[in-house]
mmCIF file of C-alpha atoms in Angstrom:
data_model
loop_
_atom_site.group_PDB
_atom_site.id
_atom_site.type_symbol
_atom_site.label_atom_id
_atom_site.label_comp_id
_atom_site.label_asym_id
_atom_site.label_seq_id
_atom_site.Cartn_x
_atom_site.Cartn_y
_atom_site.Cartn_z
ATOM 1 C CA MET A 1 15.171 1.826 27.450
ATOM 2 C CA ILE A 2 16.453 4.915 27.169
ATOM 3 C CA ARG A 3 20.116 5.315 27.131
ATOM 4 C CA PHE A 4 22.381 8.241 26.186
ATOM 5 C CA GLU A 5 26.484 6.714 25.092
ATOM 6 C CA GLN A 6 28.219 9.490 25.589
ATOM 7 C CA ALA A 7 25.950 12.146 25.147
ATOM 8 C CA SER A 8 27.239 15.537 25.289
ATOM 9 C CA LYS A 9 25.470 19.247 23.764
ATOM 10 C CA ARG A 10 26.934 22.607 23.913
ATOM 11 C CA PHE A 11 25.177 25.951 22.980
ATOM 12 C CA GLY A 12 27.592 28.283 22.185
ATOM 13 C CA SER A 13 30.007 28.238 24.923
ATOM 14 C CA THR A 14 27.851 26.395 27.424
ATOM 15 C CA LEU A 15 28.635 22.538 27.699
ATOM 16 C CA ALA A 16 25.130 21.514 28.839
ATOM 17 C CA LEU A 17 25.329 18.125 28.481
ATOM 18 C CA ASN A 18 29.005 16.356 29.189
ATOM 19 C CA ASN A 19 29.947 13.248 28.356
ATOM 20 C CA ILE A 20 26.437 11.949 29.486
ATOM 21 C CA THR A 21 26.147 7.615 29.357
ATOM 22 C CA ILE A 22 23.820 6.276 31.038
ATOM 23 C CA ALA A 23 20.876 4.095 30.998
ATOM 24 C CA LEU A 24 17.170 4.086 32.788
ATOM 25 C CA PRO A 25 15.649 1.205 34.084
ATOM 26 C CA GLU A 26 12.345 -0.309 32.526
ATOM 27 C CA GLY A 27 9.087 0.881 34.069
ATOM 28 C CA LYS A 28 9.976 2.516 37.232
ATOM 29 C CA ILE A 29 9.643 6.467 38.046
ATOM 30 C CA ILE A 30 12.888 8.479 37.831
ATOM 31 C CA GLY A 31 13.437 11.351 39.675
ATOM 32 C CA LEU A 32 15.915 13.659 37.523
ATOM 33 C CA PHE A 33 17.546 15.821 39.768
ATOM 34 C CA GLY A 34 19.801 18.922 39.757
ATOM 35 C CA PRO A 35 20.473 22.621 40.772
ATOM 36 C CA ASN A 36 18.802 25.909 37.803
ATOM 37 C CA GLY A 37 20.885 25.515 34.882
ATOM 38 C CA ALA A 38 22.364 22.042 35.402
ATOM 39 C CA GLY A 39 20.586 20.285 31.852
ATOM 40 C CA LYS A 40 17.786 18.213 33.415
ATOM 41 C CA SER A 41 16.495 19.823 30.705
ATOM 42 C CA THR A 42 18.469 19.161 28.260
ATOM 43 C CA PHE A 43 18.681 16.116 28.228
ATOM 44 C CA LEU A 44 14.690 16.153 28.664
ATOM 45 C CA LYS A 45 14.675 16.975 24.946
ATOM 46 C CA ALA A 46 17.331 15.338 24.169
ATOM 47 C CA ALA A 47 15.726 11.871 25.005
ATOM 48 C CA ALA A 48 12.554 13.432 23.916
ATOM 49 C CA GLY A 49 14.206 14.162 20.114
ATOM 50 C CA LEU A 50 13.632 17.928 20.463
ATOM 51 C CA VAL A 51 16.984 18.635 20.736
ATOM 52 C CA ARG A 52 20.318 17.423 18.279
ATOM 53 C CA LEU A 53 23.607 16.321 20.312
ATOM 54 C CA SER A 54 26.888 18.085 19.492
ATOM 55 C CA SER A 55 28.428 14.144 19.981
ATOM 56 C CA GLY A 56 27.578 10.685 21.305
ATOM 57 C CA GLU A 57 24.382 9.622 20.940
ATOM 58 C CA VAL A 58 20.371 8.896 22.725
ATOM 59 C CA THR A 59 18.444 6.028 21.552
ATOM 60 C CA VAL A 60 14.866 4.475 22.634
ATOM 61 C CA ASN A 61 14.488 1.119 22.330
ATOM 62 C CA ASP A 62 17.912 1.114 20.328
ATOM 63 C CA LYS A 63 16.464 3.479 18.292
ATOM 64 C CA PRO A 64 16.362 7.220 17.826
ATOM 65 C CA PRO A 65 13.906 9.185 19.425
ATOM 66 C CA ARG A 66 12.470 10.955 16.500
ATOM 67 C CA GLN A 67 10.746 7.396 15.348
ATOM 68 C CA MET A 68 9.668 6.636 18.920
ATOM 69 C CA ARG A 69 8.111 10.022 19.498
ATOM 70 C CA ALA A 70 4.331 8.128 19.311
ATOM 71 C CA HIS A 71 5.548 6.747 22.161
ATOM 72 C CA LEU A 72 6.611 9.157 23.794
ATOM 73 C CA ALA A 73 4.843 11.888 25.620
ATOM 74 C CA TYR A 74 6.663 15.074 26.979
ATOM 75 C CA LEU A 75 5.849 17.776 29.759
ATOM 76 C CA PRO A 76 7.440 20.638 28.644
ATOM 77 C CA GLU A 77 8.247 23.403 31.223
ATOM 78 C CA GLN A 78 6.530 26.582 29.290
ATOM 79 C CA ASN A 79 2.140 25.746 28.247
ATOM 80 C CA THR A 80 3.365 25.564 24.298
ATOM 81 C CA LEU A 81 -1.094 25.708 23.803
ATOM 82 C CA PRO A 82 -2.287 29.056 22.320
ATOM 83 C CA PRO A 83 -4.114 30.612 25.401
ATOM 84 C CA THR A 84 -7.138 31.271 23.698
ATOM 85 C CA TRP A 85 -8.029 27.382 23.904
ATOM 86 C CA THR A 86 -10.109 25.667 26.216
ATOM 87 C CA ILE A 87 -9.073 22.305 27.558
ATOM 88 C CA LYS A 88 -11.623 21.269 25.814
ATOM 89 C CA ARG A 89 -9.895 21.742 21.739
ATOM 90 C CA ALA A 90 -6.097 21.122 22.935
ATOM 91 C CA ALA A 91 -7.850 17.777 24.020
ATOM 92 C CA GLU A 92 -8.845 17.397 19.910
ATOM 93 C CA PHE A 93 -5.523 18.552 19.166
ATOM 94 C CA TYR A 94 -3.938 16.087 21.199
ATOM 95 C CA ARG A 95 -7.081 13.639 19.857
ATOM 96 C CA ALA A 96 -5.919 13.860 17.127
ATOM 97 C CA PHE A 97 -2.099 13.782 16.836
ATOM 98 C CA PHE A 98 -2.311 11.106 19.389
ATOM 99 C CA ALA A 99 -3.145 7.160 18.702
ATOM 100 C CA ASP A 100 -2.269 5.987 22.462
ATOM 101 C CA TRP A 101 -5.355 8.850 22.915
ATOM 102 C CA ASP A 102 -7.179 7.135 26.147
ATOM 103 C CA GLU A 103 -10.506 9.541 26.244
ATOM 104 C CA GLU A 104 -11.807 7.059 28.927
ATOM 105 C CA ARG A 105 -8.706 8.266 31.384
ATOM 106 C CA TYR A 106 -8.786 12.180 30.298
ATOM 107 C CA HIS A 107 -12.166 11.873 32.314
ATOM 108 C CA ASN A 108 -10.854 10.838 34.781
ATOM 109 C CA GLN A 109 -8.450 12.766 35.564
ATOM 110 C CA MET A 110 -9.767 15.851 34.454
ATOM 111 C CA ASP A 111 -12.312 15.086 37.659
ATOM 112 C CA PHE A 112 -9.069 14.341 39.516
ATOM 113 C CA LEU A 113 -7.895 17.060 39.612
ATOM 114 C CA ASN A 114 -11.229 19.366 39.240
ATOM 115 C CA LEU A 115 -11.398 21.173 35.450
ATOM 116 C CA ARG A 116 -13.601 21.784 33.356
ATOM 117 C CA GLU A 117 -13.764 21.901 29.706
ATOM 118 C CA ASP A 118 -14.966 25.208 28.888
ATOM 119 C CA MET A 119 -11.670 26.424 30.986
ATOM 120 C CA LYS A 120 -9.460 28.826 28.844
ATOM 121 C CA LEU A 121 -6.103 28.231 29.189
ATOM 122 C CA ALA A 122 -5.170 32.641 29.323
ATOM 123 C CA GLN A 123 -7.741 32.225 32.271
ATOM 124 C CA ILE A 124 -6.761 30.179 34.589
ATOM 125 C CA SER A 125 -4.298 29.635 37.919
ATOM 126 C CA ARG A 126 -0.928 28.927 37.289
ATOM 127 C CA GLY A 127 -1.615 26.302 39.412
ATOM 128 C CA GLN A 128 -5.026 24.918 36.910
ATOM 129 C CA LEU A 129 -2.896 25.536 33.878
ATOM 130 C CA ALA A 130 0.035 23.132 35.238
ATOM 131 C CA LYS A 131 -2.443 20.474 35.859
ATOM 132 C CA ALA A 132 -4.253 20.807 33.272
ATOM 133 C CA GLN A 133 -0.642 20.311 30.495
ATOM 134 C CA LEU A 134 -0.434 17.483 32.910
ATOM 135 C CA LEU A 135 -3.481 15.940 31.898
ATOM 136 C CA LEU A 136 -3.293 16.516 28.863
ATOM 137 C CA THR A 137 0.239 14.429 28.771
ATOM 138 C CA LEU A 138 -0.850 11.263 31.411
ATOM 139 C CA ALA A 139 -4.249 10.914 29.223
ATOM 140 C CA ARG A 140 -2.077 9.055 26.278
ATOM 141 C CA ARG A 141 -0.687 5.305 27.100
ATOM 142 C CA ALA A 142 2.567 6.798 26.360
ATOM 143 C CA ARG A 143 5.032 3.875 27.233
ATOM 144 C CA TYR A 144 8.083 7.232 27.998
ATOM 145 C CA ILE A 145 6.500 10.010 29.616
ATOM 146 C CA LEU A 146 8.475 12.231 30.166
ATOM 147 C CA LEU A 147 8.022 16.092 32.465
ATOM 148 C CA ASP A 148 10.417 18.900 32.960
ATOM 149 C CA GLU A 149 10.058 20.769 36.505
ATOM 150 C CA PRO A 150 6.246 20.278 36.788
ATOM 151 C CA PHE A 151 6.078 21.626 39.620
ATOM 152 C CA SER A 152 6.973 24.640 38.989
ATOM 153 C CA GLY A 153 5.460 28.198 40.679
ATOM 154 C CA ILE A 154 2.601 26.321 41.533
ATOM 155 C CA ASP A 155 1.422 26.431 45.485
ATOM 156 C CA ILE A 156 1.717 23.326 47.262
ATOM 157 C CA MET A 157 -2.081 21.880 47.183
ATOM 158 C CA ALA A 158 -1.521 22.111 42.893
ATOM 159 C CA ARG A 159 2.025 20.345 43.622
ATOM 160 C CA GLU A 160 0.367 16.936 46.278
ATOM 161 C CA GLU A 161 -2.732 16.851 43.541
ATOM 162 C CA ILE A 162 -0.243 16.633 40.576
ATOM 163 C CA THR A 163 2.028 13.944 42.234
ATOM 164 C CA LYS A 164 -1.972 12.538 42.954
ATOM 165 C CA ALA A 165 -2.115 12.351 39.065
ATOM 166 C CA LEU A 166 1.278 10.783 38.493
ATOM 167 C CA ILE A 167 0.190 7.635 40.464
ATOM 168 C CA ARG A 168 -3.121 7.509 40.046
ATOM 169 C CA ASP A 169 -2.658 5.737 36.313
ATOM 170 C CA TYR A 170 0.861 4.675 36.919
ATOM 171 C CA SER A 171 1.253 1.694 34.760
ATOM 172 C CA GLU A 172 4.050 -0.183 37.154
ATOM 173 C CA GLY A 173 6.680 -1.898 34.719
ATOM 174 C CA GLN A 174 4.557 -1.428 31.871
ATOM 175 C CA GLN A 175 5.227 3.434 31.465
ATOM 176 C CA THR A 176 8.999 4.684 32.539
ATOM 177 C CA ILE A 177 7.887 7.864 33.860
ATOM 178 C CA VAL A 178 10.891 10.529 34.275
ATOM 179 C CA ILE A 179 10.659 13.766 36.776
ATOM 180 C CA SER A 180 13.264 16.726 35.969
ATOM 181 C CA THR A 181 12.694 18.970 39.482
ATOM 182 C CA HIS A 182 15.077 20.967 41.594
ATOM 183 C CA GLU A 183 12.024 20.290 44.288
ATOM 184 C CA ILE A 184 13.489 16.649 46.356
ATOM 185 C CA ASP A 185 10.642 17.020 48.726
ATOM 186 C CA GLU A 186 8.278 16.912 46.785
ATOM 187 C CA ILE A 187 8.865 13.284 44.693
ATOM 188 C CA GLU A 188 11.640 12.045 47.416
ATOM 189 C CA ASN A 189 8.867 8.926 48.507
ATOM 190 C CA LEU A 190 7.181 8.307 44.544
ATOM 191 C CA VAL A 191 10.711 7.666 43.098
ATOM 192 C CA GLU A 192 11.923 4.720 42.134
ATOM 193 C CA TYR A 193 15.294 5.281 40.591
ATOM 194 C CA VAL A 194 17.945 8.949 40.685
ATOM 195 C CA VAL A 195 20.079 11.211 38.825
ATOM 196 C CA PHE A 196 21.217 13.497 39.672
ATOM 197 C CA ILE A 197 22.793 16.195 37.115
ATOM 198 C CA ASP A 198 25.019 18.767 38.208
ATOM 199 C CA SER A 199 27.027 21.270 35.545
ATOM 200 C CA GLY A 200 25.890 18.421 33.340
ATOM 201 C CA GLN A 201 27.506 15.593 34.696
ATOM 202 C CA VAL A 202 25.638 12.472 36.424
ATOM 203 C CA ALA A 203 26.659 13.147 39.820
ATOM 204 C CA VAL A 204 24.683 9.822 41.958
ATOM 205 C CA PHE A 205 22.944 7.648 40.077
ATOM 206 C CA GLY A 206 20.757 4.487 40.964
ATOM 207 C CA ASP A 207 18.284 2.909 43.069
ATOM 208 C CA ALA A 208 16.361 5.326 45.396
ATOM 209 C CA ASP A 209 16.054 2.271 49.100
ATOM 210 C CA GLU A 210 19.741 1.512 48.403
ATOM 211 C CA LEU A 211 20.863 4.508 47.982
ATOM 212 C CA ARG A 212 19.236 5.353 51.107
ATOM 213 C CA ARG A 213 20.405 2.530 53.035
ATOM 214 C CA GLN A 214 23.526 2.273 51.818
ATOM 215 C CA GLU A 215 23.327 6.614 52.707
ATOM 216 C CA HIS A 216 21.282 6.174 55.885
ATOM 217 C CA LYS A 217 20.169 9.212 54.874
ATOM 218 C CA SER A 218 17.255 10.960 52.218
ATOM 219 C CA ILE A 219 17.359 11.409 49.354
ATOM 220 C CA VAL A 220 17.154 15.189 49.658
ATOM 221 C CA ALA A 221 20.602 14.790 52.044
ATOM 222 C CA ILE A 222 21.841 12.921 49.344
ATOM 223 C CA MET A 223 21.249 15.242 46.973
ATOM 224 C CA LYS A 224 22.208 18.424 48.611
ATOM 225 C CA GLU A 225 25.608 16.799 49.935
ATOM 226 C CA ALA A 226 26.025 15.939 45.895
ATOM 227 C CA PHE A 227 25.456 19.196 45.031
ATOM 228 C CA GLY A 228 27.963 20.550 47.839
ATOM 229 C CA HIS A 229 31.012 17.630 47.166
ATOM 230 C CA ALA A 230 30.061 19.330 42.771
ATOM 231 C CA ASN A 231 30.624 23.543 44.488
ATOM 232 C CA HIS A 232 34.244 22.645 45.523
#
């Protein structure tokens, strides 16, 4: 379980996370929603052990995230791989570093996403690059998958392919997937739990179906209302 306890993170005068206490449910697909600059990326990076909190703590299965990196697959918003690499070279890098790399899943997802190993990262479209990054992340059988804005700046067809790829090999009950995005409507029907962050604080958290029943609204409508209230 990923747990935040009174977690705060400050960058200079900016409070990116403001005293967050939350425990994310195990084995679910969780939507981490909020406007740009709300603190979503910092939240994910803290869970992945990539940023040190200013106060409070974050744990993964009661351990510091750095001790759980073998079980965490993190997809950053921006590509961090050398643009001169091919997908095959990137896969070789991942294969060497991660014991949970699954060769069969890698090839199956590559076919499903219409990618080729000889594709050079610097020469493919933004949508193809987003799919390639997702391919490398999902080829691991990680217990926790953290995705930061996987739909950012790509066309609707690529978004649909990415959504289908997420569902394709998802091990329900065994994997926890956290998807950070401000494009709520893209994964409205995919997520089982939702977390809405605004100004570094959790504004809404709960089971997606239960929230719909209680509010008689879509998740998109609930989030828009929560954001409107936060602004006032």
